[in-house]
XYZ file of C-alpha atoms in Angstrom:
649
model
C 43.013 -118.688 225.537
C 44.230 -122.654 225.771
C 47.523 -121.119 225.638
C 47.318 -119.095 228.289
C 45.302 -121.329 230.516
C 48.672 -123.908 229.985
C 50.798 -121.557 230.601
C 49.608 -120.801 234.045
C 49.236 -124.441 234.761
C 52.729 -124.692 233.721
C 53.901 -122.183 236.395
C 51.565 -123.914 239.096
C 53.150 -127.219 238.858
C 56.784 -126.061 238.271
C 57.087 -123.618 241.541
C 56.088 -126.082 244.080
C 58.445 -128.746 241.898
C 61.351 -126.405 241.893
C 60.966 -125.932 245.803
C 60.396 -129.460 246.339
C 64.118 -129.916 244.878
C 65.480 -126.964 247.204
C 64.192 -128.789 250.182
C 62.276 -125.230 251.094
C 65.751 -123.790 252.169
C 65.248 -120.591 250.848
C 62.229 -118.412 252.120
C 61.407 -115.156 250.653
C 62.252 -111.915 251.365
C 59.244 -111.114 252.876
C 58.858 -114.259 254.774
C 62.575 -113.103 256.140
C 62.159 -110.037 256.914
C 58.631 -110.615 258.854
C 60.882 -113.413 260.453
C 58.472 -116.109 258.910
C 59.532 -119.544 257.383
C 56.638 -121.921 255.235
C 53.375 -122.458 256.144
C 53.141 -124.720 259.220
C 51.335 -125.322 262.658
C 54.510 -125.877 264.859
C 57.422 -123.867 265.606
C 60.567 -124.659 263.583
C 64.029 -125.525 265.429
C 65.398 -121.872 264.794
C 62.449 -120.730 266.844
C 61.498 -118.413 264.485
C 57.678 -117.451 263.965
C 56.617 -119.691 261.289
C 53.918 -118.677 258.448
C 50.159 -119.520 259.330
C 47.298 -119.982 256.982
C 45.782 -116.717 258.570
C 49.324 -114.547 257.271
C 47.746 -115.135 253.843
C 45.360 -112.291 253.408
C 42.677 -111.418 250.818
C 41.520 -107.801 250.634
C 38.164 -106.972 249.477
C 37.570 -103.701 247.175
C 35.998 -102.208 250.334
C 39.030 -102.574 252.633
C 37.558 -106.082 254.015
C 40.076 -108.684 255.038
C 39.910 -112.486 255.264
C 42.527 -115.125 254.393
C 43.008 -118.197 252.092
C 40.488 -120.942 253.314
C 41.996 -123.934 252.001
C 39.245 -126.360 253.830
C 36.300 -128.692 252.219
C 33.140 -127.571 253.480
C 29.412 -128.016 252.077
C 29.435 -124.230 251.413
C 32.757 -125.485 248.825
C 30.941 -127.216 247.826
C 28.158 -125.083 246.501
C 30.956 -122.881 244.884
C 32.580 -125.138 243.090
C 30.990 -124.227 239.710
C 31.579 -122.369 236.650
C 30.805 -118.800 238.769
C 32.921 -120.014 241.476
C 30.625 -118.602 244.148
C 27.066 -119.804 245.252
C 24.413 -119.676 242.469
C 21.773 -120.489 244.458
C 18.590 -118.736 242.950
C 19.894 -118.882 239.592
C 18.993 -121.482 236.943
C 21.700 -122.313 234.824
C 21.611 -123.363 230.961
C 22.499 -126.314 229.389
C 25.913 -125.880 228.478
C 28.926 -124.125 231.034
C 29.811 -120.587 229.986
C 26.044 -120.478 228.849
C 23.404 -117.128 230.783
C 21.321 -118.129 233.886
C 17.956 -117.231 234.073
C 17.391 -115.505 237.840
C 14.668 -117.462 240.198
C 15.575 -114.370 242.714
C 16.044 -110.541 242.186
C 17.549 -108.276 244.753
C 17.096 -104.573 244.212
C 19.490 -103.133 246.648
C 21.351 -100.299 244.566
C 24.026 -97.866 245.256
C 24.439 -97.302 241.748
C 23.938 -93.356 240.043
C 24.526 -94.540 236.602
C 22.600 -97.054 233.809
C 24.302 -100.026 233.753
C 25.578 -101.853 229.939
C 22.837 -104.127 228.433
C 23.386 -107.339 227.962
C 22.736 -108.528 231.283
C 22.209 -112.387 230.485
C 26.207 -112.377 229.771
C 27.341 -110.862 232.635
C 26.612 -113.519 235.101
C 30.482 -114.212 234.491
C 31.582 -110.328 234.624
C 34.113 -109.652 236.945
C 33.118 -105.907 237.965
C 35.341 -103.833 240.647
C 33.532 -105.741 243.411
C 34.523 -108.951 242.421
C 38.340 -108.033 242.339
C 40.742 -109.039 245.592
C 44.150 -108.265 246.303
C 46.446 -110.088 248.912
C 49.313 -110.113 251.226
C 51.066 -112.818 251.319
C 54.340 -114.122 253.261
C 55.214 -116.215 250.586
C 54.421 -116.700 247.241
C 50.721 -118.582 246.374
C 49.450 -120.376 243.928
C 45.733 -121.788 243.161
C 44.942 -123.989 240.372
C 40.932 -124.796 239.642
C 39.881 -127.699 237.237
C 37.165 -128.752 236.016
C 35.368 -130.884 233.495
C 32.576 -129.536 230.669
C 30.654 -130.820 228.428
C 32.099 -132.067 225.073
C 35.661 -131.458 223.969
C 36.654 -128.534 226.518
C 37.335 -127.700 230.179
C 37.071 -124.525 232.896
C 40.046 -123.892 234.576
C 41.578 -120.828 236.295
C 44.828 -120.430 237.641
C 45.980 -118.012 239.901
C 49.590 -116.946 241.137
C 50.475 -113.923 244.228
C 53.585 -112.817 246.007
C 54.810 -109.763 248.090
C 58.153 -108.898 246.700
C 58.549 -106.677 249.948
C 56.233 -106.060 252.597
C 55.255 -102.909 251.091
C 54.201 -104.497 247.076
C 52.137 -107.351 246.257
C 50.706 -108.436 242.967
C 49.090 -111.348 241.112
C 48.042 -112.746 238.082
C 44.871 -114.802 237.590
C 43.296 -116.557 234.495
C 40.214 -118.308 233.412
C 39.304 -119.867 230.790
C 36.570 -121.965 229.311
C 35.547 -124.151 226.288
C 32.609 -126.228 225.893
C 31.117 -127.608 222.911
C 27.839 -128.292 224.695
C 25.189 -131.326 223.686
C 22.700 -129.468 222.123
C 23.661 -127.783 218.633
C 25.219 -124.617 217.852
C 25.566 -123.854 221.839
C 29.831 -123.852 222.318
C 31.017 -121.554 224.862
C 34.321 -119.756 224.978
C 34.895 -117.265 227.675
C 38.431 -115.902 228.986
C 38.909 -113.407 232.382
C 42.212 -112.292 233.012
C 43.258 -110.196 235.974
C 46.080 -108.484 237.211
C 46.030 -106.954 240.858
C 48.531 -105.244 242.856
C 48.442 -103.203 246.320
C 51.539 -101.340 247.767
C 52.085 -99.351 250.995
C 54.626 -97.042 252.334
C 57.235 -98.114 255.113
C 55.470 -95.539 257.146
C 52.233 -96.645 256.152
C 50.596 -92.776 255.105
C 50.251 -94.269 251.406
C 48.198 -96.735 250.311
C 47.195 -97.890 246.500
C 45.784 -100.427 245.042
C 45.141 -101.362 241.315
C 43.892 -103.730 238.736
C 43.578 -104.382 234.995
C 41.199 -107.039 233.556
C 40.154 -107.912 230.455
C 37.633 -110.732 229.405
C 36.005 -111.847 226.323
C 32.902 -113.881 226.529
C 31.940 -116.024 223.515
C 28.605 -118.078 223.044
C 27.042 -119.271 220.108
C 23.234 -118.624 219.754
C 20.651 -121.117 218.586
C 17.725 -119.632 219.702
C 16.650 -123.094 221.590
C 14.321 -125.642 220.470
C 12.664 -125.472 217.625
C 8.625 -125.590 218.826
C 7.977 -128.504 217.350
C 10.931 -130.336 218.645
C 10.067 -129.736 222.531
C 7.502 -132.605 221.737
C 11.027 -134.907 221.150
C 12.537 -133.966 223.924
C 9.604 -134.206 226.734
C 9.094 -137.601 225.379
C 12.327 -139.209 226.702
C 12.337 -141.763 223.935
C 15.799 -142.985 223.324
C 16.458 -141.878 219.419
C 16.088 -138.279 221.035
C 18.386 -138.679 224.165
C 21.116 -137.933 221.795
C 20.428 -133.865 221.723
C 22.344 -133.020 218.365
C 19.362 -134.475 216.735
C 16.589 -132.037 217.577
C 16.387 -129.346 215.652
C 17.192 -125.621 217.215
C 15.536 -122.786 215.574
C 18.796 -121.433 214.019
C 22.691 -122.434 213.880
C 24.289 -119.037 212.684
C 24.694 -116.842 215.030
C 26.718 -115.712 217.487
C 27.158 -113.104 220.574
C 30.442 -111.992 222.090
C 30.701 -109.189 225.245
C 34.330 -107.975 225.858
C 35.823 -105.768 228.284
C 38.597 -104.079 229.632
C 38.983 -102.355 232.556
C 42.080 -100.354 234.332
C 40.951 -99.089 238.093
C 43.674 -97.018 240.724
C 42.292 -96.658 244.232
C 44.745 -94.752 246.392
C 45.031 -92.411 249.440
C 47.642 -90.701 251.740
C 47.288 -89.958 255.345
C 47.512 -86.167 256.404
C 47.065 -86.752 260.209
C 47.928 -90.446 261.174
C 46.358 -92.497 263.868
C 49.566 -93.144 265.931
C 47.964 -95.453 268.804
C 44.479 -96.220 270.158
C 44.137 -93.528 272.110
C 44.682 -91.212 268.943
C 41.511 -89.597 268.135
C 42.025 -87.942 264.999
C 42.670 -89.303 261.741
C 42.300 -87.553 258.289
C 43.327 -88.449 254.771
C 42.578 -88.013 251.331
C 41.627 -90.596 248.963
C 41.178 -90.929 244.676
C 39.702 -93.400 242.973
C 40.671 -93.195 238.896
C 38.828 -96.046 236.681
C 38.488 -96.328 232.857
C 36.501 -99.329 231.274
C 35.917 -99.643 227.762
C 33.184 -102.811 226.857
C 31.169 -103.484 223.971
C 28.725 -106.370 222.877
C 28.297 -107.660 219.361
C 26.100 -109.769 217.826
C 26.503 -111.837 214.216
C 24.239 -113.213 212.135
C 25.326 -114.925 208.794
C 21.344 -114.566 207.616
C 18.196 -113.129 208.956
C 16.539 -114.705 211.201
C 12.790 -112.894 210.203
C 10.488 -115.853 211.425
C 11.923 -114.907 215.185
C 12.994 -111.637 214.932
C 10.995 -109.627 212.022
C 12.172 -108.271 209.108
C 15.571 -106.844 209.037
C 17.615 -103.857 206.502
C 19.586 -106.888 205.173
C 18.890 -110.080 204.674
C 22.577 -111.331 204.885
C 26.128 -110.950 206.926
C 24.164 -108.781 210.163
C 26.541 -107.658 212.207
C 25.633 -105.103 214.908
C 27.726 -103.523 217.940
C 27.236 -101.513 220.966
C 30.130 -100.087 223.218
C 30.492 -98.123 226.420
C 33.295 -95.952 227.492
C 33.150 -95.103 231.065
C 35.799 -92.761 232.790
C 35.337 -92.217 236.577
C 37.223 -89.693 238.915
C 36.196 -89.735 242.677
C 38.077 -87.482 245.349
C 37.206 -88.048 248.970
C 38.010 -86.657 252.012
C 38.269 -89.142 255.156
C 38.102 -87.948 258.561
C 38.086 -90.327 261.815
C 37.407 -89.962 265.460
C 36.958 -92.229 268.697
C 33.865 -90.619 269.804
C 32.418 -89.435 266.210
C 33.343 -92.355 264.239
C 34.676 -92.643 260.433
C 33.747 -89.661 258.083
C 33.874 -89.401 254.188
C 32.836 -87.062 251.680
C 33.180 -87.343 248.094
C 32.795 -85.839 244.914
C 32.655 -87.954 241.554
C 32.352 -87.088 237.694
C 31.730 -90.168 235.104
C 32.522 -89.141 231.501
C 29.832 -91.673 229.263
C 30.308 -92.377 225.886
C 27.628 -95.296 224.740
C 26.000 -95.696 221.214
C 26.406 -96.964 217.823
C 28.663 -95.533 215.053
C 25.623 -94.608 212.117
C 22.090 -93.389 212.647
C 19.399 -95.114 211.741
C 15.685 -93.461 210.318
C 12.697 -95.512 211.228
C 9.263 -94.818 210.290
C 10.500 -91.186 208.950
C 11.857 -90.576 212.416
C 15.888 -90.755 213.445
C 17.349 -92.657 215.902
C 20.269 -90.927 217.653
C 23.122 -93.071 217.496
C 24.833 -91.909 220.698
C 24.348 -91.012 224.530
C 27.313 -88.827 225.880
C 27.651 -86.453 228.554
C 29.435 -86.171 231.757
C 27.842 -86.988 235.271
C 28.679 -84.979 238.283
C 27.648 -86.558 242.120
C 28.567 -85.510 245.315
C 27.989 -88.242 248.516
C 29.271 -89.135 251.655
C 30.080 -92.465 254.012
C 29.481 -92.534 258.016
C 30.335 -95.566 259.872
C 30.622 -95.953 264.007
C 31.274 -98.837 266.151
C 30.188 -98.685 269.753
C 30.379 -102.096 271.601
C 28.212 -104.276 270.094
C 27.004 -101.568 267.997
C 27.543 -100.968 264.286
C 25.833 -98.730 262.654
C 27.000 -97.625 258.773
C 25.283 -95.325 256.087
C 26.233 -93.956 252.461
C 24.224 -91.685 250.035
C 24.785 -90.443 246.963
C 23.263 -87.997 244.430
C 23.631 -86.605 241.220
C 24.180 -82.919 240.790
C 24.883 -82.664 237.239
C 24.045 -84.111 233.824
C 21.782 -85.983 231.852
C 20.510 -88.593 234.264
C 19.281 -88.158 237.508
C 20.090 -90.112 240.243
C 20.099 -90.818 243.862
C 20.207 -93.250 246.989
C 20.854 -93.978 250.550
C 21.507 -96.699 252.080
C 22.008 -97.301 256.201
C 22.409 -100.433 257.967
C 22.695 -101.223 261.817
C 24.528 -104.552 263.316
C 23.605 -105.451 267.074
C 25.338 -108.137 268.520
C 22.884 -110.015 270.769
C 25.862 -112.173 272.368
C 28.787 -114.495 270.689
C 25.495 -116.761 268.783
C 23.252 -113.821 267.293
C 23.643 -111.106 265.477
C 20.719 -108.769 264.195
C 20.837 -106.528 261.257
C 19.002 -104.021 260.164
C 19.045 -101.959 257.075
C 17.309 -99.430 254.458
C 17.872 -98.362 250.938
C 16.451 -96.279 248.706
C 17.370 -95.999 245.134
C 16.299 -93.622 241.899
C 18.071 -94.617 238.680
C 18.075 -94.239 235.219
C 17.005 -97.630 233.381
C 19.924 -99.718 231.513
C 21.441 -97.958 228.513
C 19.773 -100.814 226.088
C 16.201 -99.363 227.377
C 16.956 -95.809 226.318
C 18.784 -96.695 223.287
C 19.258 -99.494 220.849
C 19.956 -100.211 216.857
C 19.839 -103.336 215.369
C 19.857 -104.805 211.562
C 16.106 -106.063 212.705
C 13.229 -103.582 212.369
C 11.696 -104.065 215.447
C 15.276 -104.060 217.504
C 15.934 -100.442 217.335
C 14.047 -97.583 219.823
C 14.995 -94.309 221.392
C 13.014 -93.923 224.800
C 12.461 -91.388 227.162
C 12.049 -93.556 230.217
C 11.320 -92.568 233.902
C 14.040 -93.453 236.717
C 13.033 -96.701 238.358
C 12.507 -96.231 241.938
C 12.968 -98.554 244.365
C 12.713 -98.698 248.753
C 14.032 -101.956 250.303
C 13.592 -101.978 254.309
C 15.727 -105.371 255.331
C 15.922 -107.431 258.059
C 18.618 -110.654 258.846
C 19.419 -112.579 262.011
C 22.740 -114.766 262.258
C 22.649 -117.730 264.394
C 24.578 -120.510 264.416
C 22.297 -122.270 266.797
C 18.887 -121.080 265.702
C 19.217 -120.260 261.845
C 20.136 -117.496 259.527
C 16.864 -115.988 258.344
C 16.662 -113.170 256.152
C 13.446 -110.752 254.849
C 13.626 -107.693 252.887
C 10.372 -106.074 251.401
C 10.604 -103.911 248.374
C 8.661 -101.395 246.092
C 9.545 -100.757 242.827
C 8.134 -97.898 240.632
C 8.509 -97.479 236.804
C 10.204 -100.879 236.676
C 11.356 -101.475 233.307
C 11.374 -104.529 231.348
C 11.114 -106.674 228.122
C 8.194 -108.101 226.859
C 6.655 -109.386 223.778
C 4.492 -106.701 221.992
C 0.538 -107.469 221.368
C 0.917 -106.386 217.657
C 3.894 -107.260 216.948
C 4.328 -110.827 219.154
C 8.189 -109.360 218.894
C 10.212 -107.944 222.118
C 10.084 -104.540 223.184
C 11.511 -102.252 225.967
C 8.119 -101.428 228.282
C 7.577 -99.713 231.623
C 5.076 -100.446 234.253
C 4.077 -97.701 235.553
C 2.312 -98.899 238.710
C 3.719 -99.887 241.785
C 5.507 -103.747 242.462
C 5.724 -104.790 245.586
C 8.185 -107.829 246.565
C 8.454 -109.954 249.752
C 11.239 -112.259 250.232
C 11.934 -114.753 253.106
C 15.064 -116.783 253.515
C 15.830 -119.253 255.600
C 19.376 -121.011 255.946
C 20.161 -124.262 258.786
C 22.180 -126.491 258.736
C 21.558 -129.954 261.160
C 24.374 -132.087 262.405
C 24.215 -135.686 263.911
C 27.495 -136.828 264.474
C 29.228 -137.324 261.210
C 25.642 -136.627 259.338
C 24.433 -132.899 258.265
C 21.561 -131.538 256.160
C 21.975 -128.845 254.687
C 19.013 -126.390 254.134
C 18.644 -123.330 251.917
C 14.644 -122.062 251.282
C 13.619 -119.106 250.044
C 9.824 -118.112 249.780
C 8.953 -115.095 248.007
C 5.569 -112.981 247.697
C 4.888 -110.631 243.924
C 2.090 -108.296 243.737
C 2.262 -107.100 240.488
C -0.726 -105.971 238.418
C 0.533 -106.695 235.095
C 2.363 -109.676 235.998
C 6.101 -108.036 234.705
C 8.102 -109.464 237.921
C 7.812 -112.938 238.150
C 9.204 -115.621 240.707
C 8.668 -119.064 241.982
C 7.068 -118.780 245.089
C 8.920 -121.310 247.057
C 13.226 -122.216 246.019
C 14.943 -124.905 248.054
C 18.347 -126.365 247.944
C 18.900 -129.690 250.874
C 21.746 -131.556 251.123
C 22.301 -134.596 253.390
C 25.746 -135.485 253.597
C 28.532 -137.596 255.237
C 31.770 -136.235 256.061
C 34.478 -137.653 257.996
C 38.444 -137.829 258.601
C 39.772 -140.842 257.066
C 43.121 -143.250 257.100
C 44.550 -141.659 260.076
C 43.042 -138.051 259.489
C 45.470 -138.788 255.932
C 42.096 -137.504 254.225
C 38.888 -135.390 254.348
C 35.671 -137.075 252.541
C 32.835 -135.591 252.263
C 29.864 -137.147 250.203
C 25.897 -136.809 249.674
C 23.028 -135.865 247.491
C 21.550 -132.360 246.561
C 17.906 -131.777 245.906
C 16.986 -128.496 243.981
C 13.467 -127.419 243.864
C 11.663 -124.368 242.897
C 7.493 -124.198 242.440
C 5.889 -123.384 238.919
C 5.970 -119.871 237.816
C 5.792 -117.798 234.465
C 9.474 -118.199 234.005
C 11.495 -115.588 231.787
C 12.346 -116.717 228.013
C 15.483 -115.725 226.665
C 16.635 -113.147 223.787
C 19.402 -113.865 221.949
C 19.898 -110.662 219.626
C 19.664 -108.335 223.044
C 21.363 -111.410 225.521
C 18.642 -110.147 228.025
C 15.569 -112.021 229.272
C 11.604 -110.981 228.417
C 9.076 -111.459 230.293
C 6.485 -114.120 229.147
C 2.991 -115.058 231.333
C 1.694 -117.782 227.991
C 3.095 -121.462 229.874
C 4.454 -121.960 233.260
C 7.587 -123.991 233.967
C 8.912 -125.295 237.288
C 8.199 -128.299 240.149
C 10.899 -130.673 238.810
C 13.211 -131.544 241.360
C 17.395 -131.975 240.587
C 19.028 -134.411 242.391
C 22.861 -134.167 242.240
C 25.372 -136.960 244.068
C 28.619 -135.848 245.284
C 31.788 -137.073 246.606
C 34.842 -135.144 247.861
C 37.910 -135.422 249.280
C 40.537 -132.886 250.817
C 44.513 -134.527 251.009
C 46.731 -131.808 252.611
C 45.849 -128.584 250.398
C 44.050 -130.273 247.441
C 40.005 -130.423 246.810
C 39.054 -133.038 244.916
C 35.492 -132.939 243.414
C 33.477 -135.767 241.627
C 29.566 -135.358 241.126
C 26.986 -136.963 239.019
C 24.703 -134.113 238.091
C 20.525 -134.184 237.659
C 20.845 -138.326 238.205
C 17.325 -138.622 238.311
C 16.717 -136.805 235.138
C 15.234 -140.239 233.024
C 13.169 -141.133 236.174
C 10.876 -137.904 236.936
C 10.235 -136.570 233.596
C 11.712 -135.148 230.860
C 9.979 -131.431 231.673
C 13.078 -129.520 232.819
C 13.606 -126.163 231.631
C 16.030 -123.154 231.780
C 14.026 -121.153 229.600
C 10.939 -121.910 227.094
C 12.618 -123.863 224.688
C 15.611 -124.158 226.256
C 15.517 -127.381 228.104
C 18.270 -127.983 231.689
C 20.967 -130.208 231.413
C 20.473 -134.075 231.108
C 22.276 -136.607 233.793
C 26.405 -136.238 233.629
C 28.927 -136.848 235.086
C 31.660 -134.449 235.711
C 35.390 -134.025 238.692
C 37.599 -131.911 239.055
C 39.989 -130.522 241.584
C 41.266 -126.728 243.584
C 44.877 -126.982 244.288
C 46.484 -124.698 246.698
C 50.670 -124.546 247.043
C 52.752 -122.496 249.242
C 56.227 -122.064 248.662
């Protein structure tokens, strides 16, 4: 993984080097033949049209395009973490690369299939949704840095270029080591990615593919030992070194890897020659095979945590999932109709274990395989300041049952607010790990015959730069599945509530500006009724950040600096499961109301970020009573830079 990480660093330093030396004589082919020379905000002496920072496009898996944003804004800096996007409403552990436990839950689905278990390590999962592809006049290259904790480092590296206007690809790579403070805790994670799109000259053919792989490492140590949380609430100064206190096991480990290889292509039958065209019609296929498992080792039992196991030495258990999808659609547009699909799907599932298992003179099945057959559709139709889009989906044929629709209307009040409005409904089979699981501990292993969860979500935002961004959805869940601790057993079990959950969220989002002064303010209030207490949430979350940011030495330099305050209220917070990397519900201690106050200070110099914070500062003056998880305490005062480095050549 270092390897590779140095390798692409390598390549980012020596391309903009090499054209450094070349005086940026030669453009690419594309950048010729688009009659566009390097990136700039003037016209050059030939007069040609000269490459902007909107010519470099990203391209979403749904067709969405935006361009490289190569600015320093608060909402940068919010995403300059480990995720690389905003993880507000998730709590994250002590060490990078480590699970997050979720302070939010959002139960929009358009999903017909279980998902893989394991859910507390895919935080860091890139699924199809997270992948982009680009178009680029020239070639690009990002390099991300950043410091961890103890004798490692995150960094990903990124390179694109169209060869021709027609074929772009790119190569991305990130990797992560940290040792952590705490023992038994290092993290080693590695996402690689390879994109590409192409089009025909005449513009009826258009694919797009990607292949990633990851592996995702983390030792397991269960957290603190019970009566070591004593040591570390007490803040006295023997203990501030964290290797010392003992963690309730140092021989284990958990790994999740994946690979995934995904085609989405389509050819136009009846091209849209000109706006005043009102038919358009093609076919599309979408061919996707990924292949994941998760394993986790155990040099010795653990029984005092996890029961009594077959073996009482060198457990090692593994689950995998082969998933092969096929979609054909059918895509029909008109001016007065709007944009058309229907589709027709088949997943071929292959999940399980490779021996059975007999338990209490009963057998546990040691596979789920079948095929899946759905049928859906897409409708989308702009009118004015009118958007109104809608997708459904069912299954028709198999072993799981499955179903939703979703619809969601935009109205543009005027060029300050924008409403939207939207519905979803959802029926789906719990996560593979609920209706099947083995382990080398007793208690770990089950074969359920679970009810789909059901879920409605009616939504509401409104967009304003002037006002606010505000944001309430209200959901009911049915048969909602989770993990708990069993009564008789005090060990963790699959369970499903079979009443009915219902879930307000509010969320506000302002930010206020006086002159080169801004506060920045995320809050998020949300409202459980749940009988038996299996969905749990803080009731308030807040995130405010007052900041100064300002051009500096003759606009030379961008500097933006401040302090963040995180905040949630007490709740019954989720405790963490190492053997299943999922969280369990717990209702015995609540944990919350500590506040996390981070200082920042960053800088922008032509194309390069640089990022410098001291993290949880006031961590030895408010108490020593921060927590992740029961026993798993939040990270102690740091501090921690890096940079984001964007060249064009």
């Amino acid at each position: 993984m270092n390897k590779l990480v140095l390798i692409f660093f390598l390549i980012g330093i020596t391309l903009p080097s090499m054209a450094q030396v070349k005086k940026q004589k030669r453009t690419s082919r594309l950048s010729k033949e688009l009659g566009l020379t390097q990136i700039t905000d003037s016209v050059g002496k030939s007069g040609k049209k000269l490459a902007k920072i909107e010519d470099y496009i990203i391209i979403s898996h749904t067709n969405d395009t935006t361009y490289v944003d190569t600015t320093l804004s608060i909402q940068k800096e919010y995403k300059f973490n480990y995720l690389r996007k905003d993880n507000f409403g998730l709590m994250p552990f002590s060490n990078l690369g480590q699970t997050y436990n979720s302070l939010t839950y959002n139960f929009q689905n358009t999903s017909l299939m279980p998902s893989f278990g394991a859910r507390a390590k895919h935080f860091n999962y890139m699924e199809i949704e997270d992948i982009n592809y680009y178009r680029v006049p020239t070639p690009l290259t990002e390099l991300f840095f950043k410091t961890a904790f103890e004798q490692g480092q995150l960094a990903d590296s990124f390179f694109t270029v169209n060869t021709s206007p027609q074929f772009n690809f790119s190569l991305a790579y990130k990797g992560l080591r940290s040792l952590g403070k705490y023992q038994h805790i290092l993290t080693s994670t590695g996402n690689f990615r390879f994109t590409t799109n192409y089009q025909t000259k005449n513009k009826r053919y258009n694919a797009r593919a990607h292949i990633v792989m990851q592996d995702l490492m983390n030792q397991e140590n269960g957290g603190l030992q019970d009566d070591n949380v004593q040591y570390f609430e007490t803040g006295e100064e023997e203990f501030l070194d964290r290797s010392i206190l003992e963690v309730d096991f140092q021989n284990a480990e958990s790994m999740l890897r994946g690979k995934r290889f995904h085609l989405d292509h389509n050819y136009k039958i009846i091209k849209k020659k000109d706006s005043l065209s009102k038919n358009k019609l093609s076919v599309g296929h979408i061919i996707s095979f990924e292949d994941k498992y998760y394993q986790y080792d155990q040099s010795n039992a653990q029984t005092n945590s996890f029961g009594t196991a077959f073996k009482s030495s060198k457990l090692q258990e593994r689950v995998t999932l082969e998933n092969f999808y096929n979609q054909i659609n059918l895509n029909y547009s008109n001016n007065i109709v709007g944009d058309l699909q229907f589709n027709v799907s088949a997943n071929n599932y292959n999940y399980g274990y490779n021996k059975l298992v007999g338990l209490n003179g009963n057998v546990i099945t040691n596979r789920l395989k079948g095929s899946i057959y759905s049928a859906g559709g897409k409708y989308h139709k702009q009118y004015k300041s009118f958007d109104l889009q809608g997708e459904v989906g069912m299954n028709v044929s198999g072993d799981f049952d499955g179903n939703f629709l979703k619809a969601d209307a935009t109205f543009k009040l005027n060029k300050d607010i924008t409403a939207i409005a939207s519905v979803n409904h959802s029926s789906k089979a719990p996560n593979y790990n609920f209706l099947l699981y083995q382990s080398n501990y007793i208690n770990y292993n089950w074969q359920t015959n679970f009810n789909n969860t059901e879920t409605e979500q009616i939504a509401f935002q409104l967009k304003s730069k002037k006002i606010a961004n505000i944001s309430v959805d209200y959901t009911t869940i049915n048969d909602y599945t989770y993990f708990k601790k069993d009564e008789a057993t005090s060990l963790v079990k699959p369970f499903q509530n079979s009443g009915t959950i219902n879930y307000l969220r509010v969320k506000l989002e302002k930010e206020i500006k006086v002159g080169k002064f801004a506060l920045n303010n995320t809050v998020l209030y949300q409202n459980v009724k749940d009988a038996d207490s299996t969905l749990n949430a803080p009731e308030i979350t807040t995130r405010n950040t007052l900041y100064f940011a300002s051009h500096l030495f003759k606009k030379a330099m961008y500097l933006q600096t401040g302090v963040t305050l995180n905040y949630f209220t007490k709740y019954n917070m989720n405790a963490y499961d190492p053997v299943l990397a999922e969280f369990y519900v717990q209702t015995e201690k609540e944990f919350g109301d500590f506040p996390r106050l981070d200082f920042f200070i960053n800088a922008k110099i032509r194309q390069t970020r640089i990022f410098f914070k001291a993290e949880h500062f006031n961590s030895a003056l408010t108490g020593y009573n921060y927590y992740s998880a029961p026993n798993n305490p939040y990270r102690d005062f740091t501090i921690r830079f890096g940079i984001v480095w964007n060249f064009f050549l």
